[in-house]
Tab-separated table of C-alpha atoms in Angstrom:
chain	number	residue	atom	x	y	z
A	9	UNK	CA	-46.361	87.043	-5.254
A	10	UNK	CA	-45.322	84.724	-2.675
A	11	UNK	CA	-48.210	83.028	-1.664
A	12	UNK	CA	-47.400	79.149	-3.039
A	13	UNK	CA	-43.450	79.441	-2.154
A	14	UNK	CA	-44.188	80.756	0.829
A	15	UNK	CA	-46.475	77.663	1.278
A	16	UNK	CA	-44.579	75.491	0.405
A	17	UNK	CA	-41.626	76.157	2.831
A	18	UNK	CA	-43.820	76.250	5.100
A	19	UNK	CA	-45.113	73.047	4.704
A	20	UNK	CA	-41.635	71.988	5.133
A	21	UNK	CA	-40.503	73.023	8.010
A	22	UNK	CA	-43.726	72.152	9.672
A	23	UNK	CA	-42.660	68.492	7.893
A	24	UNK	CA	-39.341	69.018	10.392
A	25	UNK	CA	-40.819	70.268	13.018
A	26	UNK	CA	-43.171	66.924	13.563
A	27	UNK	CA	-40.330	65.004	12.579
A	28	UNK	CA	-37.371	66.173	15.096
A	29	UNK	CA	-40.856	66.150	18.262
A	30	UNK	CA	-41.150	62.057	17.746
A	31	UNK	CA	-37.660	61.271	16.927
A	32	UNK	CA	-35.740	64.034	19.605
A	33	UNK	CA	-32.540	66.081	18.446
A	34	UNK	CA	-29.682	63.673	17.326
A	35	UNK	CA	-32.119	61.526	15.417
A	36	UNK	CA	-33.422	64.768	13.569
A	37	UNK	CA	-30.314	66.563	12.559
A	38	UNK	CA	-29.029	63.095	11.671
A	39	UNK	CA	-32.212	62.498	9.537
A	40	UNK	CA	-32.127	66.596	7.921
A	41	UNK	CA	-28.861	65.682	5.783
A	42	UNK	CA	-29.857	62.222	4.961
A	43	UNK	CA	-30.279	62.856	1.328
A	44	UNK	CA	-31.782	59.413	0.972
A	45	UNK	CA	-34.464	60.894	3.546
A	46	UNK	CA	-37.675	63.131	2.834
A	47	UNK	CA	-36.208	66.329	3.484
A	48	UNK	CA	-34.101	66.591	0.462
A	49	UNK	CA	-36.865	66.474	-2.442
A	50	UNK	CA	-35.252	68.114	-5.291
A	51	UNK	CA	-33.942	71.881	-5.299
A	52	UNK	CA	-35.897	71.719	-1.387
A	53	UNK	CA	-34.049	71.044	2.296
A	54	UNK	CA	-33.894	71.993	5.498
A	55	UNK	CA	-31.214	73.387	7.632
A	56	UNK	CA	-31.020	74.298	11.119
A	57	UNK	CA	-29.266	77.096	13.537
A	58	UNK	CA	-28.626	77.494	16.930
A	59	UNK	CA	-29.621	80.811	18.553
A	60	UNK	CA	-26.147	81.844	18.456
A	61	UNK	CA	-26.060	80.945	13.891
A	62	UNK	CA	-23.510	77.910	14.149
A	63	UNK	CA	-25.110	75.208	10.961
A	64	UNK	CA	-26.817	72.452	13.060
A	65	UNK	CA	-27.931	70.761	10.042
A	66	UNK	CA	-27.435	72.275	6.610
A	67	UNK	CA	-28.611	69.759	3.504
A	68	UNK	CA	-26.514	70.575	0.331
A	69	UNK	CA	-23.797	70.979	2.408
A	70	UNK	CA	-22.731	69.122	5.301
A	71	UNK	CA	-19.097	70.405	6.027
A	72	UNK	CA	-20.710	73.940	7.004
A	73	UNK	CA	-22.273	71.750	10.695
A	74	UNK	CA	-20.643	72.983	13.108
A	75	UNK	CA	-19.443	76.512	11.368
A	76	UNK	CA	-20.539	80.110	12.496
A	77	UNK	CA	-22.642	81.444	9.919
A	78	UNK	CA	-23.750	84.568	12.029
A	79	UNK	CA	-22.513	86.906	10.065
A	80	UNK	CA	-22.551	85.612	6.192
A	81	UNK	CA	-24.161	87.382	3.289
A	82	UNK	CA	-25.648	86.728	0.639
A	83	UNK	CA	-24.836	88.351	-2.878
A	84	UNK	CA	-26.414	91.439	-1.963
A	85	UNK	CA	-24.092	91.826	1.041
A	86	UNK	CA	-27.410	91.131	2.941
A	87	UNK	CA	-26.216	89.238	6.754
A	88	UNK	CA	-30.114	86.660	6.628
A	89	UNK	CA	-28.415	84.602	8.741
A	90	UNK	CA	-28.221	87.336	11.828
A	91	UNK	CA	-31.565	88.204	10.846
A	92	UNK	CA	-33.085	85.138	10.288
A	93	UNK	CA	-31.268	84.328	14.352
A	94	UNK	CA	-32.801	87.247	15.334
A	95	UNK	CA	-36.249	87.449	14.081
A	96	UNK	CA	-36.408	83.365	15.218
A	97	UNK	CA	-35.570	85.206	18.615
A	98	UNK	CA	-37.943	87.568	19.355
A	99	UNK	CA	-40.826	86.751	17.314
A	100	UNK	CA	-40.682	82.824	17.408
A	101	UNK	CA	-40.593	82.620	13.467
A	102	UNK	CA	-40.912	84.645	9.989
A	103	UNK	CA	-39.778	85.159	6.117
A	104	UNK	CA	-36.667	86.008	5.230
A	105	UNK	CA	-35.446	86.746	1.285
A	106	UNK	CA	-31.535	86.450	0.251
A	107	UNK	CA	-29.466	85.279	-2.823
A	108	UNK	CA	-28.236	81.847	-2.744
A	109	UNK	CA	-27.579	78.439	-4.921
A	110	UNK	CA	-29.857	76.212	-6.562
A	111	UNK	CA	-28.558	73.247	-5.805
A	112	UNK	CA	-29.827	71.768	-9.114
A	113	UNK	CA	-29.183	74.311	-11.676
A	114	UNK	CA	-25.869	76.010	-9.165
A	115	UNK	CA	-27.765	79.488	-10.149
A	116	UNK	CA	-27.707	81.893	-7.875
A	117	UNK	CA	-31.838	83.322	-7.538
A	118	UNK	CA	-33.471	84.671	-4.991
A	119	UNK	CA	-33.657	82.493	-2.053
A	120	UNK	CA	-37.628	82.883	-0.139
A	121	UNK	CA	-36.517	80.871	3.123
A	122	UNK	CA	-38.976	80.258	6.403
A	123	UNK	CA	-38.288	79.966	9.900
A	124	UNK	CA	-39.371	78.682	12.975
A	125	UNK	CA	-38.142	78.078	16.181
A	126	UNK	CA	-38.774	75.124	18.257
A	127	UNK	CA	-36.790	74.849	21.634
A	128	UNK	CA	-33.108	75.765	21.326
A	129	UNK	CA	-33.623	75.844	17.615
A	130	UNK	CA	-34.406	77.624	14.328
A	131	UNK	CA	-35.770	75.262	11.046
A	132	UNK	CA	-34.974	77.194	7.848
A	133	UNK	CA	-36.652	75.851	4.994
A	134	UNK	CA	-36.900	77.784	1.238
A	135	UNK	CA	-38.129	78.133	-1.996
A	136	UNK	CA	-36.683	80.016	-4.294
A	137	UNK	CA	-37.643	82.159	-6.711
A	138	UNK	CA	-38.217	81.868	-10.346
A	139	UNK	CA	-39.987	83.488	-13.600
A	140	UNK	CA	-42.199	80.484	-13.920
A	141	UNK	CA	-43.415	80.348	-10.469
A	142	UNK	CA	-44.641	84.210	-11.561
A	143	UNK	CA	-46.183	83.428	-14.060
A	144	UNK	CA	-48.181	81.109	-11.329
B	10	UNK	CA	-51.819	38.483	0.055
B	11	UNK	CA	-50.180	41.151	2.741
B	12	UNK	CA	-48.812	38.049	3.670
B	13	UNK	CA	-47.431	37.161	0.650
B	14	UNK	CA	-45.827	40.123	0.719
B	15	UNK	CA	-44.521	40.232	4.356
B	16	UNK	CA	-42.940	37.409	3.606
B	17	UNK	CA	-40.431	39.919	1.865
B	18	UNK	CA	-39.112	40.882	5.097
B	19	UNK	CA	-39.071	37.597	6.619
B	20	UNK	CA	-36.119	36.848	3.766
B	21	UNK	CA	-34.112	40.099	3.960
B	22	UNK	CA	-34.346	39.435	7.741
B	23	UNK	CA	-33.571	35.988	7.185
B	24	UNK	CA	-30.731	35.984	4.057
B	25	UNK	CA	-28.869	39.006	6.418
B	26	UNK	CA	-28.653	36.547	9.223
B	27	UNK	CA	-27.156	33.509	6.806
B	28	UNK	CA	-24.071	36.736	5.787
B	29	UNK	CA	-24.125	37.596	9.353
B	30	UNK	CA	-23.537	33.598	10.187
B	31	UNK	CA	-21.232	32.711	7.580
B	32	UNK	CA	-18.799	36.604	7.723
B	33	UNK	CA	-19.266	38.034	11.239
B	34	UNK	CA	-20.570	40.868	12.959
B	35	UNK	CA	-18.284	43.202	11.780
B	36	UNK	CA	-18.597	42.801	8.343
B	37	UNK	CA	-22.245	41.873	8.030
B	38	UNK	CA	-22.806	45.437	9.676
B	39	UNK	CA	-20.835	47.102	7.421
B	40	UNK	CA	-22.817	45.130	4.449
B	41	UNK	CA	-25.789	46.095	5.883
B	42	UNK	CA	-25.686	49.650	5.299
B	43	UNK	CA	-23.377	49.749	1.564
B	44	UNK	CA	-25.350	50.784	-0.762
B	45	UNK	CA	-23.977	48.635	-3.486
B	46	UNK	CA	-24.921	45.952	-1.414
B	47	UNK	CA	-27.507	43.022	-1.391
B	48	UNK	CA	-28.610	44.243	2.026
B	49	UNK	CA	-30.567	48.104	0.091
B	50	UNK	CA	-32.489	47.820	-2.757
B	51	UNK	CA	-35.343	50.512	-3.596
B	52	UNK	CA	-37.056	50.455	-0.819
B	53	UNK	CA	-35.752	47.576	1.047
B	54	UNK	CA	-33.245	47.561	3.821
B	55	UNK	CA	-32.072	46.298	7.067
B	56	UNK	CA	-31.373	47.803	10.323
B	57	UNK	CA	-30.525	46.286	13.610
B	58	UNK	CA	-30.602	47.114	16.806
B	59	UNK	CA	-28.509	46.127	19.709
B	60	UNK	CA	-30.536	44.880	23.272
B	61	UNK	CA	-31.261	47.991	24.423
B	62	UNK	CA	-32.669	50.354	21.522
B	63	UNK	CA	-29.587	51.438	20.321
B	64	UNK	CA	-29.284	52.123	16.423
B	65	UNK	CA	-26.354	49.099	15.362
B	66	UNK	CA	-26.380	50.003	11.752
B	67	UNK	CA	-28.653	51.642	9.327
B	68	UNK	CA	-29.449	51.070	5.713
B	69	UNK	CA	-30.762	53.943	4.860
B	70	UNK	CA	-28.853	56.727	6.710
B	71	UNK	CA	-25.596	55.695	8.517
B	72	UNK	CA	-26.017	58.474	11.079
B	73	UNK	CA	-28.239	56.742	12.430
B	74	UNK	CA	-25.073	54.638	13.707
B	75	UNK	CA	-24.800	55.226	17.403
B	76	UNK	CA	-27.884	56.458	18.487
B	77	UNK	CA	-30.594	55.788	20.986
B	78	UNK	CA	-34.007	54.581	19.378
B	79	UNK	CA	-35.156	52.876	22.176
B	80	UNK	CA	-37.650	56.417	23.256
B	81	UNK	CA	-38.142	56.960	19.099
B	82	UNK	CA	-41.575	57.679	18.295
B	83	UNK	CA	-43.256	57.360	15.188
B	84	UNK	CA	-45.283	60.001	13.171
B	85	UNK	CA	-48.715	58.339	15.563
B	86	UNK	CA	-47.105	58.508	18.616
B	87	UNK	CA	-45.779	54.387	19.256
B	88	UNK	CA	-42.879	54.201	20.401
B	89	UNK	CA	-42.422	51.063	18.049
B	90	UNK	CA	-38.610	50.254	18.627
B	91	UNK	CA	-38.996	49.346	22.348
B	92	UNK	CA	-42.097	47.462	21.238
B	93	UNK	CA	-38.848	45.488	19.095
B	94	UNK	CA	-37.152	45.320	21.544
B	95	UNK	CA	-38.907	44.111	23.993
B	96	UNK	CA	-40.353	41.759	21.818
B	97	UNK	CA	-36.617	40.869	20.774
B	98	UNK	CA	-35.199	39.957	24.090
B	99	UNK	CA	-38.558	38.224	25.316
B	100	UNK	CA	-39.494	35.832	22.857
B	101	UNK	CA	-36.647	36.583	20.154
B	102	UNK	CA	-38.027	37.461	17.186
B	103	UNK	CA	-41.609	39.052	16.081
B	104	UNK	CA	-43.545	41.715	13.907
B	105	UNK	CA	-44.529	45.622	14.254
B	106	UNK	CA	-46.305	48.159	12.251
B	107	UNK	CA	-45.648	51.197	12.695
B	108	UNK	CA	-45.500	54.410	10.310
B	109	UNK	CA	-41.875	55.163	8.294
B	110	UNK	CA	-40.998	57.191	5.356
B	111	UNK	CA	-40.098	55.364	1.989
B	112	UNK	CA	-36.990	55.943	1.061
B	113	UNK	CA	-37.965	55.255	-2.733
B	114	UNK	CA	-41.189	57.932	-2.747
B	115	UNK	CA	-39.888	59.569	1.030
B	116	UNK	CA	-43.727	59.010	1.740
B	117	UNK	CA	-44.832	58.208	5.654
B	118	UNK	CA	-46.407	54.759	4.670
B	119	UNK	CA	-47.188	51.799	7.822
B	120	UNK	CA	-44.521	49.734	7.537
B	121	UNK	CA	-44.982	45.979	8.682
B	122	UNK	CA	-41.629	45.149	10.055
B	123	UNK	CA	-40.197	41.776	10.656
B	124	UNK	CA	-37.235	41.594	12.778
B	125	UNK	CA	-35.560	39.122	14.582
B	126	UNK	CA	-32.571	38.602	17.456
B	127	UNK	CA	-29.340	36.810	16.977
B	128	UNK	CA	-26.514	37.241	19.277
B	129	UNK	CA	-27.062	40.805	21.058
B	130	UNK	CA	-28.002	42.141	17.205
B	131	UNK	CA	-31.715	42.396	16.811
B	132	UNK	CA	-31.786	41.936	12.436
B	133	UNK	CA	-34.912	44.083	11.545
B	134	UNK	CA	-36.317	44.415	7.622
B	135	UNK	CA	-39.951	45.613	6.567
B	136	UNK	CA	-42.652	46.302	3.565
B	137	UNK	CA	-43.999	49.390	3.083
B	138	UNK	CA	-47.994	48.731	2.644
B	139	UNK	CA	-48.179	50.441	-0.622
B	140	UNK	CA	-49.852	47.423	-2.570
B	141	UNK	CA	-54.053	47.686	-2.268
B	142	UNK	CA	-54.768	44.579	-1.534
B	143	UNK	CA	-52.264	44.679	1.235
B	144	UNK	CA	-53.602	47.917	2.346
B	145	UNK	CA	-56.677	46.997	2.523
B	146	UNK	CA	-55.925	43.639	4.864
B	147	UNK	CA	-53.993	46.010	6.516
B	148	UNK	CA	-56.245	48.059	7.868
B	149	UNK	CA	-59.074	45.332	8.676
B	150	UNK	CA	-56.013	44.152	10.877
B	151	UNK	CA	-55.825	47.065	12.649
B	152	UNK	CA	-58.710	48.210	12.820
B	153	UNK	CA	-60.227	48.755	16.683
B	154	UNK	CA	-63.442	46.520	17.065
B	155	UNK	CA	-65.795	46.238	19.335
B	156	UNK	CA	-67.632	43.454	17.914
B	157	UNK	CA	-64.711	41.021	17.979
B	158	UNK	CA	-67.368	37.715	17.347
B	159	UNK	CA	-68.986	39.246	14.334
B	160	UNK	CA	-65.633	40.663	12.779
B	161	UNK	CA	-63.902	37.757	13.935
B	162	UNK	CA	-65.872	35.425	10.892
B	163	UNK	CA	-65.076	38.314	8.259
B	164	UNK	CA	-63.261	36.586	6.035
B	165	UNK	CA	-61.191	38.922	3.609
B	166	UNK	CA	-61.467	37.528	0.087
B	167	UNK	CA	-58.050	38.687	-1.060
């Protein structure tokens, strides 16, 4: 059921990794939080964690940068950041589902997130699960 | 056609240099990154490097300021900032072609950039190759020719 959304999330992460590899860490992290840049498009954005669960870049809320997210839970009590960090560390990449607000409508929705470890960064991006997507 | 489009990049750099000379370094750098000012308009903007490849001002991403860009590559692996810096230091200005995202469409497109050195700053502005006639001319210019003699005579009717 997540076929299409999973693919979109993964493509966004791959695009971010390609940019990071050409530009380096400082420029890439600055670009992921630039509203005029290619990594904030509608509801889709990128966020970047380190292996301790610290937020290094976040396309919707820059104030998150530098904060420890390892114990953050979603509205259902799921420690999704810890899951991301553990799976990324062990397997290099994966998917996780959790509830998070959609920046344009502000609704709390299930988000299907793809993440991939590159060097000491975990690059993440997701797609929100919405009624209309289920019909496709 | 491409030459006419590229003229716009040159005009933008000239406009920025004129403003810099009239207002001084600090005000000019502050103005080049002001989204409400004359140096950020749709996909056109200014960025400024120092002679070592550090970003001094950038019209689309202010966070780039003070970062070293000398080793940055475009999506095809071209070290275009190094090219700009070397050409500006050697001859005072020039053109470079590379790939970068268009801030309006967010798509990566070929960009033709004009740059000119003034004091210790390199002022840069470019156009994205998006018009059909420009794409044709641009691709012809950037093709790896094998028969230079033959293709050298080719006159695109655009």
